[in-house]
PDB file of C-alpha atoms in Angstrom:
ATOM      1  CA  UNK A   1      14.199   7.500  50.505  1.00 88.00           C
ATOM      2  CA  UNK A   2      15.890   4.757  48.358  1.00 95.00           C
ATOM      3  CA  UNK A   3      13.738   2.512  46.191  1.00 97.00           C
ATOM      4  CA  UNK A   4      15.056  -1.225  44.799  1.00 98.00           C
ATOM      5  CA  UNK A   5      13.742  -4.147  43.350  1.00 98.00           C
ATOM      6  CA  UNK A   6      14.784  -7.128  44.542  1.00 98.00           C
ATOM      7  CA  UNK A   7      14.776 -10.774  42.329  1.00 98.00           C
ATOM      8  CA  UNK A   8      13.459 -14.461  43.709  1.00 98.00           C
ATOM      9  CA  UNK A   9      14.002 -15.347  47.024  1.00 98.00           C
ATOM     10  CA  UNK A  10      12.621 -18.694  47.433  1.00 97.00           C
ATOM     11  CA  UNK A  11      13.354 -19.237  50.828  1.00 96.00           C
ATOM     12  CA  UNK A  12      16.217 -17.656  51.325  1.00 97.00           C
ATOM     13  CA  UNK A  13      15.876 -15.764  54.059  1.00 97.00           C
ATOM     14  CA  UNK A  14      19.844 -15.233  55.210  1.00 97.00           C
ATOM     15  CA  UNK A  15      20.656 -13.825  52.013  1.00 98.00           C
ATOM     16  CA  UNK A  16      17.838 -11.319  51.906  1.00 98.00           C
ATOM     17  CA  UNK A  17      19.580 -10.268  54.973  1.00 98.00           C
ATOM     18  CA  UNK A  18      22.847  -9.741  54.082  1.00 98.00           C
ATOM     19  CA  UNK A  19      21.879  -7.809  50.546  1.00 98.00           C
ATOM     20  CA  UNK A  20      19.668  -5.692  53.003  1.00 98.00           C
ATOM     21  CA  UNK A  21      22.716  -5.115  54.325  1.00 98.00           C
ATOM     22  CA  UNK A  22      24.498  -4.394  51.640  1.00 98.00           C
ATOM     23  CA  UNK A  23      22.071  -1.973  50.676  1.00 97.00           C
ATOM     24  CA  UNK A  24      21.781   0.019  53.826  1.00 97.00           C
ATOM     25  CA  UNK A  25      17.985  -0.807  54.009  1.00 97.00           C
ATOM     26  CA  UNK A  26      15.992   1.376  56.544  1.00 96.00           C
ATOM     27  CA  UNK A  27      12.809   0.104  56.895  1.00 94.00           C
ATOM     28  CA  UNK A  28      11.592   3.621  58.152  1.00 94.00           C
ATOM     29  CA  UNK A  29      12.325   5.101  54.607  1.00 96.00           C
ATOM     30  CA  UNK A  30      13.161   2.789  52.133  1.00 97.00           C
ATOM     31  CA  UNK A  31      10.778   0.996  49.457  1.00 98.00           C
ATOM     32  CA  UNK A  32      11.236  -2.546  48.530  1.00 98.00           C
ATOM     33  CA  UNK A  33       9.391  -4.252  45.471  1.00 98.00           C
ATOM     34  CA  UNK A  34      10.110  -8.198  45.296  1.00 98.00           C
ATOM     35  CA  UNK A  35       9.193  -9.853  42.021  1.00 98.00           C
ATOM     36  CA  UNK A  36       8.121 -12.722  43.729  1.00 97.00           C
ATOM     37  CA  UNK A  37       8.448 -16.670  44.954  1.00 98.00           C
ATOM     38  CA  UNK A  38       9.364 -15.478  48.075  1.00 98.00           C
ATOM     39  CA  UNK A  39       8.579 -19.388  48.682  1.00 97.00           C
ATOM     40  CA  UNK A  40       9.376 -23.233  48.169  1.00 94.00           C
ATOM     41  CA  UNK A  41      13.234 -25.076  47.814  1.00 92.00           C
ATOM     42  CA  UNK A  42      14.890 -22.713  49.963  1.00 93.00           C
ATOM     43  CA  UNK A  43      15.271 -23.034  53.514  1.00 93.00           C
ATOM     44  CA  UNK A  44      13.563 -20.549  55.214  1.00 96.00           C
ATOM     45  CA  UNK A  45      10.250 -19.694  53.514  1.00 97.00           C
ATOM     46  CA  UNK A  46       8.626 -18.907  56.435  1.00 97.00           C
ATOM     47  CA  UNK A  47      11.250 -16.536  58.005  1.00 98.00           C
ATOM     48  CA  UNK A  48      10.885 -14.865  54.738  1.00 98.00           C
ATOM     49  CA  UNK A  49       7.325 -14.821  54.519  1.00 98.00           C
ATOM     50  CA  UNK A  50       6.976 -13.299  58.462  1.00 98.00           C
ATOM     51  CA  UNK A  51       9.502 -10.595  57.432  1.00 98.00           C
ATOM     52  CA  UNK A  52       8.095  -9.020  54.139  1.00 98.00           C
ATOM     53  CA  UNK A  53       5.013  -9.234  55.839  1.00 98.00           C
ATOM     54  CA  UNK A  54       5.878  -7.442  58.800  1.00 98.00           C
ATOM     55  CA  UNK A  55       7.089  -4.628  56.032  1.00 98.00           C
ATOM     56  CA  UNK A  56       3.604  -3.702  55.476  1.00 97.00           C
ATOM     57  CA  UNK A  57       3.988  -0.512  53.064  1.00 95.00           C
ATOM     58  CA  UNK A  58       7.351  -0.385  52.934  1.00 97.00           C
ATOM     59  CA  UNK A  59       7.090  -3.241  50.561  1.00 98.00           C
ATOM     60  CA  UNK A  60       5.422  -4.526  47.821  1.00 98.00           C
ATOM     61  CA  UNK A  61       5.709  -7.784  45.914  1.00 98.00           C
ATOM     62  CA  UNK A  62       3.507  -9.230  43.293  1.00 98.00           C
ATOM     63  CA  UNK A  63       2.803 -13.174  43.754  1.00 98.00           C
ATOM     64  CA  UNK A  64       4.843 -15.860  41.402  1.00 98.00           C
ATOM     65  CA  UNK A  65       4.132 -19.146  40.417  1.00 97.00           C
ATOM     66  CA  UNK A  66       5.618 -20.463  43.350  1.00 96.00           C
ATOM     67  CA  UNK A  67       3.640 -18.505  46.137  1.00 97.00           C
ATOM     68  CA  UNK A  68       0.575 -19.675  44.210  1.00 97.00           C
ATOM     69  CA  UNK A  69       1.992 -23.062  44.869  1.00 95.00           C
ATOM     70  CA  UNK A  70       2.109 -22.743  48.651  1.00 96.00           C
ATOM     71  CA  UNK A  71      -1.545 -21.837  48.332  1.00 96.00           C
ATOM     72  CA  UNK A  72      -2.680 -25.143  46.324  1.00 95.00           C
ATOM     73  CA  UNK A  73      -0.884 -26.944  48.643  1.00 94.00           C
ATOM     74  CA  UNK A  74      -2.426 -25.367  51.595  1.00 94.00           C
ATOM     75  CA  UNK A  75      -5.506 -25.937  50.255  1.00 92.00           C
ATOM     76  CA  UNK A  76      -5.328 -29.734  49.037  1.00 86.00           C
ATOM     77  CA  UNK A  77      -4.433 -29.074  45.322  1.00 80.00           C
ATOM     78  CA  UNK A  78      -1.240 -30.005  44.635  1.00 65.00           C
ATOM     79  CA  UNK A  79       1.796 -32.384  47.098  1.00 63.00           C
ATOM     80  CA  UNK A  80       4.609 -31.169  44.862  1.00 64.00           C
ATOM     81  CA  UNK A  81       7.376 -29.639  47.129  1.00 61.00           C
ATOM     82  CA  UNK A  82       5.767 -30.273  50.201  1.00 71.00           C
ATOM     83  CA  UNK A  83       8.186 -30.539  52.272  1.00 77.00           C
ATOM     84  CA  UNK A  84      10.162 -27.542  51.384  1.00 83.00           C
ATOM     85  CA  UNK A  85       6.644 -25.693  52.161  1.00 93.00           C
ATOM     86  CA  UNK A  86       6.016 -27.568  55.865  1.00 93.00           C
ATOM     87  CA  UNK A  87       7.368 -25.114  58.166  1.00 94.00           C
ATOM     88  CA  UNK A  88       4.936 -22.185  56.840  1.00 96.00           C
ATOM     89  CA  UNK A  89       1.559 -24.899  56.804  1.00 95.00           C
ATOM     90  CA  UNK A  90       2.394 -26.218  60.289  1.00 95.00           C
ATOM     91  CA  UNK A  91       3.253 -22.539  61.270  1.00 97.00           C
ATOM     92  CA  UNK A  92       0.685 -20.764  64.305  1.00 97.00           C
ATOM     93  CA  UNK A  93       0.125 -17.578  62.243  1.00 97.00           C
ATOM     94  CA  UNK A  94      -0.348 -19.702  58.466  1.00 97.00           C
ATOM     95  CA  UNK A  95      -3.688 -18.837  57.998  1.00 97.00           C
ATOM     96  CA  UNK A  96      -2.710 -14.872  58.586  1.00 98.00           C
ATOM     97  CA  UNK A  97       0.453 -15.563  56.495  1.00 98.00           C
ATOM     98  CA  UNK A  98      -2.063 -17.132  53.438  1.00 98.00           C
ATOM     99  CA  UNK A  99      -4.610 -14.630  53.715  1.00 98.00           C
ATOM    100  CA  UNK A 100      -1.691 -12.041  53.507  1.00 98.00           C
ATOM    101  CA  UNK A 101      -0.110 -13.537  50.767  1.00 98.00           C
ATOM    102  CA  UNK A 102      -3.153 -14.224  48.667  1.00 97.00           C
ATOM    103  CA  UNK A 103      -4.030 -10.295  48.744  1.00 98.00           C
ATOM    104  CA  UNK A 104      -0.753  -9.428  46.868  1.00 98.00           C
ATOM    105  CA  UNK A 105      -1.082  -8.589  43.442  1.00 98.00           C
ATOM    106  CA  UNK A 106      -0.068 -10.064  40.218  1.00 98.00           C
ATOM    107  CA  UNK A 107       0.778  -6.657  38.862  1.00 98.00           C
ATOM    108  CA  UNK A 108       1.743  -3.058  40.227  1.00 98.00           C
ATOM    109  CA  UNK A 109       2.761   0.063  38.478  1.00 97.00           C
ATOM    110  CA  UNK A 110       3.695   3.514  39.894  1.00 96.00           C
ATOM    111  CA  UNK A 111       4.687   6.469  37.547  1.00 92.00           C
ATOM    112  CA  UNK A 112       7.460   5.250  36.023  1.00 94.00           C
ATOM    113  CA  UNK A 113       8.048   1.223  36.388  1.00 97.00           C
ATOM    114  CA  UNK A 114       5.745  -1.826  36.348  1.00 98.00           C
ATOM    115  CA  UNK A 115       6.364  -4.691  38.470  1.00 98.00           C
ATOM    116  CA  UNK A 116       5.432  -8.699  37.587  1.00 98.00           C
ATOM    117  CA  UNK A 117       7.005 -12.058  38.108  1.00 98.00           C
ATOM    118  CA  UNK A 118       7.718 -13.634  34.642  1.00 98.00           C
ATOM    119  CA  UNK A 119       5.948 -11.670  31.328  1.00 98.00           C
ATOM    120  CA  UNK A 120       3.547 -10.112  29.434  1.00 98.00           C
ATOM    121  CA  UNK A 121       1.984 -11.598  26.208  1.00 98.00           C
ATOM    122  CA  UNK A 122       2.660  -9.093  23.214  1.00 97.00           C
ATOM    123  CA  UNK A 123      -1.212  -8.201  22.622  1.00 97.00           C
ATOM    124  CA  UNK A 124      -1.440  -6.845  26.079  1.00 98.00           C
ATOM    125  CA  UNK A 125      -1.089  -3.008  26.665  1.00 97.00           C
ATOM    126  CA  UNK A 126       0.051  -1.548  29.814  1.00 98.00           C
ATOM    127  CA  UNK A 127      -4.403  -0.910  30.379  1.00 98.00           C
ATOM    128  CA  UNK A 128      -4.803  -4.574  29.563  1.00 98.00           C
ATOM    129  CA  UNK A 129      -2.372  -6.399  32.025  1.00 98.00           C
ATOM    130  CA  UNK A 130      -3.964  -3.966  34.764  1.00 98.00           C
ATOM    131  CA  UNK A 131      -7.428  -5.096  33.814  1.00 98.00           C
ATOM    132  CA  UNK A 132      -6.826  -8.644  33.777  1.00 98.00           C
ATOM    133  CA  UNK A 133      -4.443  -8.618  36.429  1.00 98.00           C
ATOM    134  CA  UNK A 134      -7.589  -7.390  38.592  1.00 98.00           C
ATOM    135  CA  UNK A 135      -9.575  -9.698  37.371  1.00 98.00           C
ATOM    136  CA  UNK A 136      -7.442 -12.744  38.364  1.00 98.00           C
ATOM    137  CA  UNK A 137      -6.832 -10.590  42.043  1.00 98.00           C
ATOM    138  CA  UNK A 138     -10.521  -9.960  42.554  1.00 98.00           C
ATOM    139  CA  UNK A 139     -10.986 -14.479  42.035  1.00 98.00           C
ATOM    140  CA  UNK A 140      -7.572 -14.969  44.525  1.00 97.00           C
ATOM    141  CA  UNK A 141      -8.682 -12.763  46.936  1.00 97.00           C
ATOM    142  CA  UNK A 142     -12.813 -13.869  47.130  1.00 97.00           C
ATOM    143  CA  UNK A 143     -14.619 -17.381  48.498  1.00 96.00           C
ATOM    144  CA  UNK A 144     -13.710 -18.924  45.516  1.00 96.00           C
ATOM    145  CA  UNK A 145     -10.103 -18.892  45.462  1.00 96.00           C
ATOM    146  CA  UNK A 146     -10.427 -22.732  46.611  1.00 94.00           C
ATOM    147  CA  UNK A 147     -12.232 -23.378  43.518  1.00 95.00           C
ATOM    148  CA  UNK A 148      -9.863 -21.538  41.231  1.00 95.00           C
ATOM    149  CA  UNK A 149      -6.950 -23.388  42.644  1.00 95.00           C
ATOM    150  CA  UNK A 150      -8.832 -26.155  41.459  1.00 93.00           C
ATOM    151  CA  UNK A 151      -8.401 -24.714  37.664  1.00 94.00           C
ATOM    152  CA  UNK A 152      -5.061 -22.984  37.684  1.00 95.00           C
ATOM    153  CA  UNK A 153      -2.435 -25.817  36.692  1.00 94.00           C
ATOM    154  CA  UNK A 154      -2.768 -26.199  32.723  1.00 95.00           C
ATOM    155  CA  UNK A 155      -0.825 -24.646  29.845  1.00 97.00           C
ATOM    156  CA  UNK A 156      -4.443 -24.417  27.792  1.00 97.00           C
ATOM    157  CA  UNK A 157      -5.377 -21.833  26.546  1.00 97.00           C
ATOM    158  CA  UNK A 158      -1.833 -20.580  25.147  1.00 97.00           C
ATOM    159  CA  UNK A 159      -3.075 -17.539  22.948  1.00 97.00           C
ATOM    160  CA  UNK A 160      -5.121 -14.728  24.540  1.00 97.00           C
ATOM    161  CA  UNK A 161      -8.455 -13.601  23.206  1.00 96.00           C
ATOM    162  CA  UNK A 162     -10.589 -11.640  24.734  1.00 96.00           C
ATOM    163  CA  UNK A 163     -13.150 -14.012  23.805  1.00 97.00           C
ATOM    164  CA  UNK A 164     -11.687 -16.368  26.468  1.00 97.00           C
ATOM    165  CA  UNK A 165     -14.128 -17.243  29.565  1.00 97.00           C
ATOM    166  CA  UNK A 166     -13.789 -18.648  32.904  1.00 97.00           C
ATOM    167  CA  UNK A 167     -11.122 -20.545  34.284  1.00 97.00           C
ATOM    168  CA  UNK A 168      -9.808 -20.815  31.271  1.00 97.00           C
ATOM    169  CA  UNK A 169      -9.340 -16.829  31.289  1.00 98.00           C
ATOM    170  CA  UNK A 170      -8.273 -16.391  34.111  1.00 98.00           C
ATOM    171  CA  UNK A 171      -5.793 -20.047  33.881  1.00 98.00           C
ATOM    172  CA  UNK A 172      -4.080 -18.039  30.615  1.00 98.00           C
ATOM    173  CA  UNK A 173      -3.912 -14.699  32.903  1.00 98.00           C
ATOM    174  CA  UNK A 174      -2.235 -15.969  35.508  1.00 98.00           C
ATOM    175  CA  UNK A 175       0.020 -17.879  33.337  1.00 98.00           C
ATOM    176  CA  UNK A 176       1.413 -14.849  32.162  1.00 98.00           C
ATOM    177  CA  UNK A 177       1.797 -13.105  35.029  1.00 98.00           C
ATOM    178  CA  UNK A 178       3.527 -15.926  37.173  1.00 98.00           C
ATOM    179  CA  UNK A 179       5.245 -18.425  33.984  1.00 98.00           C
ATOM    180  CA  UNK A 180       6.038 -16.761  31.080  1.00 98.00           C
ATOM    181  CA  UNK A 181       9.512 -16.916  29.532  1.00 98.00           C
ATOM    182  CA  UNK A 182       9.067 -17.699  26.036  1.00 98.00           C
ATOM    183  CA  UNK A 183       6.558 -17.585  23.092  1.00 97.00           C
ATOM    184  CA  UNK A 184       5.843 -16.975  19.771  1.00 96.00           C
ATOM    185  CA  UNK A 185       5.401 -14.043  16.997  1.00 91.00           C
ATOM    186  CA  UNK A 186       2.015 -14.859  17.195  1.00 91.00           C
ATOM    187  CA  UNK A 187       2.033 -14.662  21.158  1.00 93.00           C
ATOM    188  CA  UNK A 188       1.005 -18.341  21.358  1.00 97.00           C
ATOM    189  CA  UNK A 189       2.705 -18.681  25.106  1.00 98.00           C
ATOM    190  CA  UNK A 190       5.534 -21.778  25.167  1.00 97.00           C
ATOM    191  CA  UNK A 191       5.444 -22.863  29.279  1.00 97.00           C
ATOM    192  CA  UNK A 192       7.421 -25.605  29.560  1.00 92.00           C
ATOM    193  CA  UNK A 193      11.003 -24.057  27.776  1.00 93.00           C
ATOM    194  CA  UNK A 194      13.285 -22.382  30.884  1.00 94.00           C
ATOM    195  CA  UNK A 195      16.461 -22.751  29.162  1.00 95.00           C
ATOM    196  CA  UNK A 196      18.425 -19.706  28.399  1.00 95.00           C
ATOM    197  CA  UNK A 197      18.045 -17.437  25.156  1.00 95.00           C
ATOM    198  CA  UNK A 198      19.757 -19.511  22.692  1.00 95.00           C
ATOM    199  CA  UNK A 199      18.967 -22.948  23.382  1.00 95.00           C
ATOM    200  CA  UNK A 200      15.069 -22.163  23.145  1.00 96.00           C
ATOM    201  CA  UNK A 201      13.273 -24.398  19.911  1.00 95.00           C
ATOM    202  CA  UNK A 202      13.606 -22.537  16.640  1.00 95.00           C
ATOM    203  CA  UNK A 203      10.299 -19.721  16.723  1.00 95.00           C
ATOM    204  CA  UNK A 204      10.249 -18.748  19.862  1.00 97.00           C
ATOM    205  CA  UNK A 205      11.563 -15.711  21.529  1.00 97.00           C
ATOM    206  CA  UNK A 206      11.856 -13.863  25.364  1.00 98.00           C
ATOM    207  CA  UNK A 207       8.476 -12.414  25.864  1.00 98.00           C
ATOM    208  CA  UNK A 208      10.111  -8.966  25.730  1.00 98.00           C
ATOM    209  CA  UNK A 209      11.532  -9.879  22.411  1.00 97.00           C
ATOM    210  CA  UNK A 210       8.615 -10.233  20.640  1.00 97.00           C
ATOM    211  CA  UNK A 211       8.189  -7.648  17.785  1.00 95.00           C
ATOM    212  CA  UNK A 212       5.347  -5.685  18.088  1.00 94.00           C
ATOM    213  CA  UNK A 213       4.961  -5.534  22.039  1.00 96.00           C
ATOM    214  CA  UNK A 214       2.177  -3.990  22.938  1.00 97.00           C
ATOM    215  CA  UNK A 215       3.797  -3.242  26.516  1.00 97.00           C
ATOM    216  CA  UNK A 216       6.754  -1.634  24.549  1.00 95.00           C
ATOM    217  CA  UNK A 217       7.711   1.749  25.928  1.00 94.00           C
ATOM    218  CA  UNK A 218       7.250   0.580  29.387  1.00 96.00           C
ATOM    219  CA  UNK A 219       9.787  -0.048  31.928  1.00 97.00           C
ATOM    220  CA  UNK A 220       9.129  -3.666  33.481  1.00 98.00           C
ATOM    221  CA  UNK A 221      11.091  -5.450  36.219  1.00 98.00           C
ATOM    222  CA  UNK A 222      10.327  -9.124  36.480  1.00 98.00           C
ATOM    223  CA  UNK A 223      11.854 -11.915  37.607  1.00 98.00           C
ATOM    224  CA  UNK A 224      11.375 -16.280  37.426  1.00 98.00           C
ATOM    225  CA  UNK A 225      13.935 -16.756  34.715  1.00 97.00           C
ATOM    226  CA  UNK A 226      17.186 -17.879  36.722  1.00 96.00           C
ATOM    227  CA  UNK A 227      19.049 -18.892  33.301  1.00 96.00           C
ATOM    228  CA  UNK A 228      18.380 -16.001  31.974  1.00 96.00           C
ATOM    229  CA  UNK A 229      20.153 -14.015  34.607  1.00 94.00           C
ATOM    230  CA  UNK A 230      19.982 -10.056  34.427  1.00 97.00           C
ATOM    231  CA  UNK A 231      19.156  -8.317  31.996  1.00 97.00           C
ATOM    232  CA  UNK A 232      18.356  -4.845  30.829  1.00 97.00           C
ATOM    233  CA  UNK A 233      17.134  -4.693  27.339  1.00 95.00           C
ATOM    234  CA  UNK A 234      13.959  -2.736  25.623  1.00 92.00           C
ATOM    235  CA  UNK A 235      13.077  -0.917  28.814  1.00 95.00           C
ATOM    236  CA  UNK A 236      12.680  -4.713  30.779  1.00 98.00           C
ATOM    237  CA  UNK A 237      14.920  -5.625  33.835  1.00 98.00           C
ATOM    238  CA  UNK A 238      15.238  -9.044  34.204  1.00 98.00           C
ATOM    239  CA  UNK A 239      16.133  -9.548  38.042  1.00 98.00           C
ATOM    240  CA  UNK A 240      16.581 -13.008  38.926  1.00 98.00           C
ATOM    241  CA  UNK A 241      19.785 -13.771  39.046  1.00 98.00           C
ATOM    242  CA  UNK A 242      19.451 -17.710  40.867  1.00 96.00           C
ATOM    243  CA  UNK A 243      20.061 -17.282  44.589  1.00 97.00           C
ATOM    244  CA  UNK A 244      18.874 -20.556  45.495  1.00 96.00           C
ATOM    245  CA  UNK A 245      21.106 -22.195  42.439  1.00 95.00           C
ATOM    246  CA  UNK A 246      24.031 -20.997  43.612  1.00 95.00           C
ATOM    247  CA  UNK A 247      23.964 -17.751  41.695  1.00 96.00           C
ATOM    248  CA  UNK A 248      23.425 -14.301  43.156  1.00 97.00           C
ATOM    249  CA  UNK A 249      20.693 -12.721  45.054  1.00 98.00           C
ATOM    250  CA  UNK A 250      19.800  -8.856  43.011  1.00 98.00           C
ATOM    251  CA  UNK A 251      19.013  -5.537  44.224  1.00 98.00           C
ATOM    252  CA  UNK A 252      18.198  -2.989  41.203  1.00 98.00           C
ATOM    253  CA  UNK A 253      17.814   0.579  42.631  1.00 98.00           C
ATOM    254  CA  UNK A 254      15.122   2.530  41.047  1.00 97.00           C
ATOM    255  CA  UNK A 255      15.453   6.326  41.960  1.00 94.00           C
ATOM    256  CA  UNK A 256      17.837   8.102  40.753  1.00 86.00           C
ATOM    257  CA  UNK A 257      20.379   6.790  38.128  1.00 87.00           C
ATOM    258  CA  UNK A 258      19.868   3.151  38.038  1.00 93.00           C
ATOM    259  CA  UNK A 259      22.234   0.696  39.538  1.00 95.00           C
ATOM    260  CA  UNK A 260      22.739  -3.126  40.214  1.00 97.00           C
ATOM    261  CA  UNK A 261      23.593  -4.578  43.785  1.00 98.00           C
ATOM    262  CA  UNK A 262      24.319  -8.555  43.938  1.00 98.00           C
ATOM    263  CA  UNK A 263      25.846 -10.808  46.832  1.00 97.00           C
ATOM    264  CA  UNK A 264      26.944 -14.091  45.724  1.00 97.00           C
ATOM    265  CA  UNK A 265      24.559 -17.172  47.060  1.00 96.00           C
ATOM    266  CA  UNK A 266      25.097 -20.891  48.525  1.00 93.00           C
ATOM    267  CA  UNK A 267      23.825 -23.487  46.399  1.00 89.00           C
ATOM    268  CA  UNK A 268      20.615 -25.015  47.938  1.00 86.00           C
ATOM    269  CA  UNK A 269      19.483 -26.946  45.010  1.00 82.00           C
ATOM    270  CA  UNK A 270      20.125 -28.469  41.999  1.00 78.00           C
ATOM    271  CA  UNK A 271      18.251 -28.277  38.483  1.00 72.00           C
ATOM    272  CA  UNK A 272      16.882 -31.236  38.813  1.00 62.00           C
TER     273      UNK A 272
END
């Protein structure tokens, strides 16, 4: 059985192919972990949604900021992207494709790796990102997802406590999990910085930069940060290497020795 992580998607479904390809994926054996967007800009999100799906335990992927997206939008929150989104909402199975998607997690571990979409703040341990992790889950995947949808856009609060409460608790949790790139030595989370490490305001470092990491000594493959492009440094993988930019689409396998497996991409958008 061969195990790889594979970076951001986001829609595009043709290249997923062709590094399956590449990679000599048997869906019989194999285990894929996606670090998420598997949604929005791309082309295909719902050819890419119907075939992770259709996995079912052969895969796993944790949800990103953009697959939380699709579910504002199918639920009346947010018009942003829309129309990159329209062929999964008009779609016969959505609802089955939503309730699917909804159900992943934000987080998953197995004895040697941990899996999320953009980064841990440094107070969190390895026990604490689990915990809240199923504490944001337990809210997506209830009767009052709807309502927390309502909540979820915000970059308040931007330094955890565990004196935090309500939407506002769970708003910072899932920032983490599904925004992160950048923040302080205090841990004070910076959202709205994507650029590249180097060109970030003077303070603030890569999540998994930070000294004093609580997660440090844990090997962590995430993905979101397209400018950042891999990287392998302190026990984190960074996998998203900007398929839908123009840059490459990332396999990284994870038994054995570990190795990285790219194809180059067509350029579907623009920044901006």
């Amino acid at each position: 059985m061969a195990h790889y992580a594979i970076g951001d998607i986001q829609g595009c479904f043709f290249e997923l192919q062709q590094l399956l390809d590449k990679i000599n994926f048997d869906p019989a054996a194999d285990l894929l972990w996606f670090t998420g967007d598997l949604v929005n800009r791309g082309p295909h999100s719902l050819e890419t949604l119907r075939f992770i799906k259709a996995l079912g335990d052969r895969a796993v992927t944790v949800l990103g900021n953009h697959d939380l997206h699709l579910l504002a939008v199918a639920h009346g929150q947010d018009y942003k992207h829309r129309q990159d989104l329209a062929d999964v909402l008009e779609a016969d199975d959505r609802d089955a494709l939503l309730d699917w998607l909804r159900h992943r997690p934000l987080f998953h571990c197995d004895q040697r790796f941990c899996l999320i979409h953009a980064g841990l703040p440094p107070q969190w341990d390895i026990d604490t990102a689990r915990r809240c992790a199923r504490e944001a889950e337990s809210v997506l995947q209830s009767d009052r997802l709807g309502e927390f949808l309502k909540h979820m856009y915000g970059d308040q609060p931007d330094r955890w406590s565990e004196d935090l409460q309500g939407w506002e608790r769970l708003r910072f949790i899932v920032n983490c999990f599904t925004r992160l790139r950048y923040c302080d030595r205090e841990g004070r989370l910076a959202l709205r910085f994507s650029g590249p490490p180097g060109s970030q305001p003077q303070g603030l470092l890569p999540w998994f930069q930070v000294p004093g990491r609580r997660s440090e000594g844990q090997e962590i493959i995430f993905g979101h940060w397209s400018t950042l492009g891999f990287v392998a440094e302190r026990g984190c993988y960074g996998i998203d290497t900007g398929c839908l930019w123009g840059g490459q689409l990332t396999a990284l396998r994870l038994d054995g020795e570990m190795y990285r497996i790219s194809i180059d991409c067509p350029c579907y958008r623009k920044p901006g």
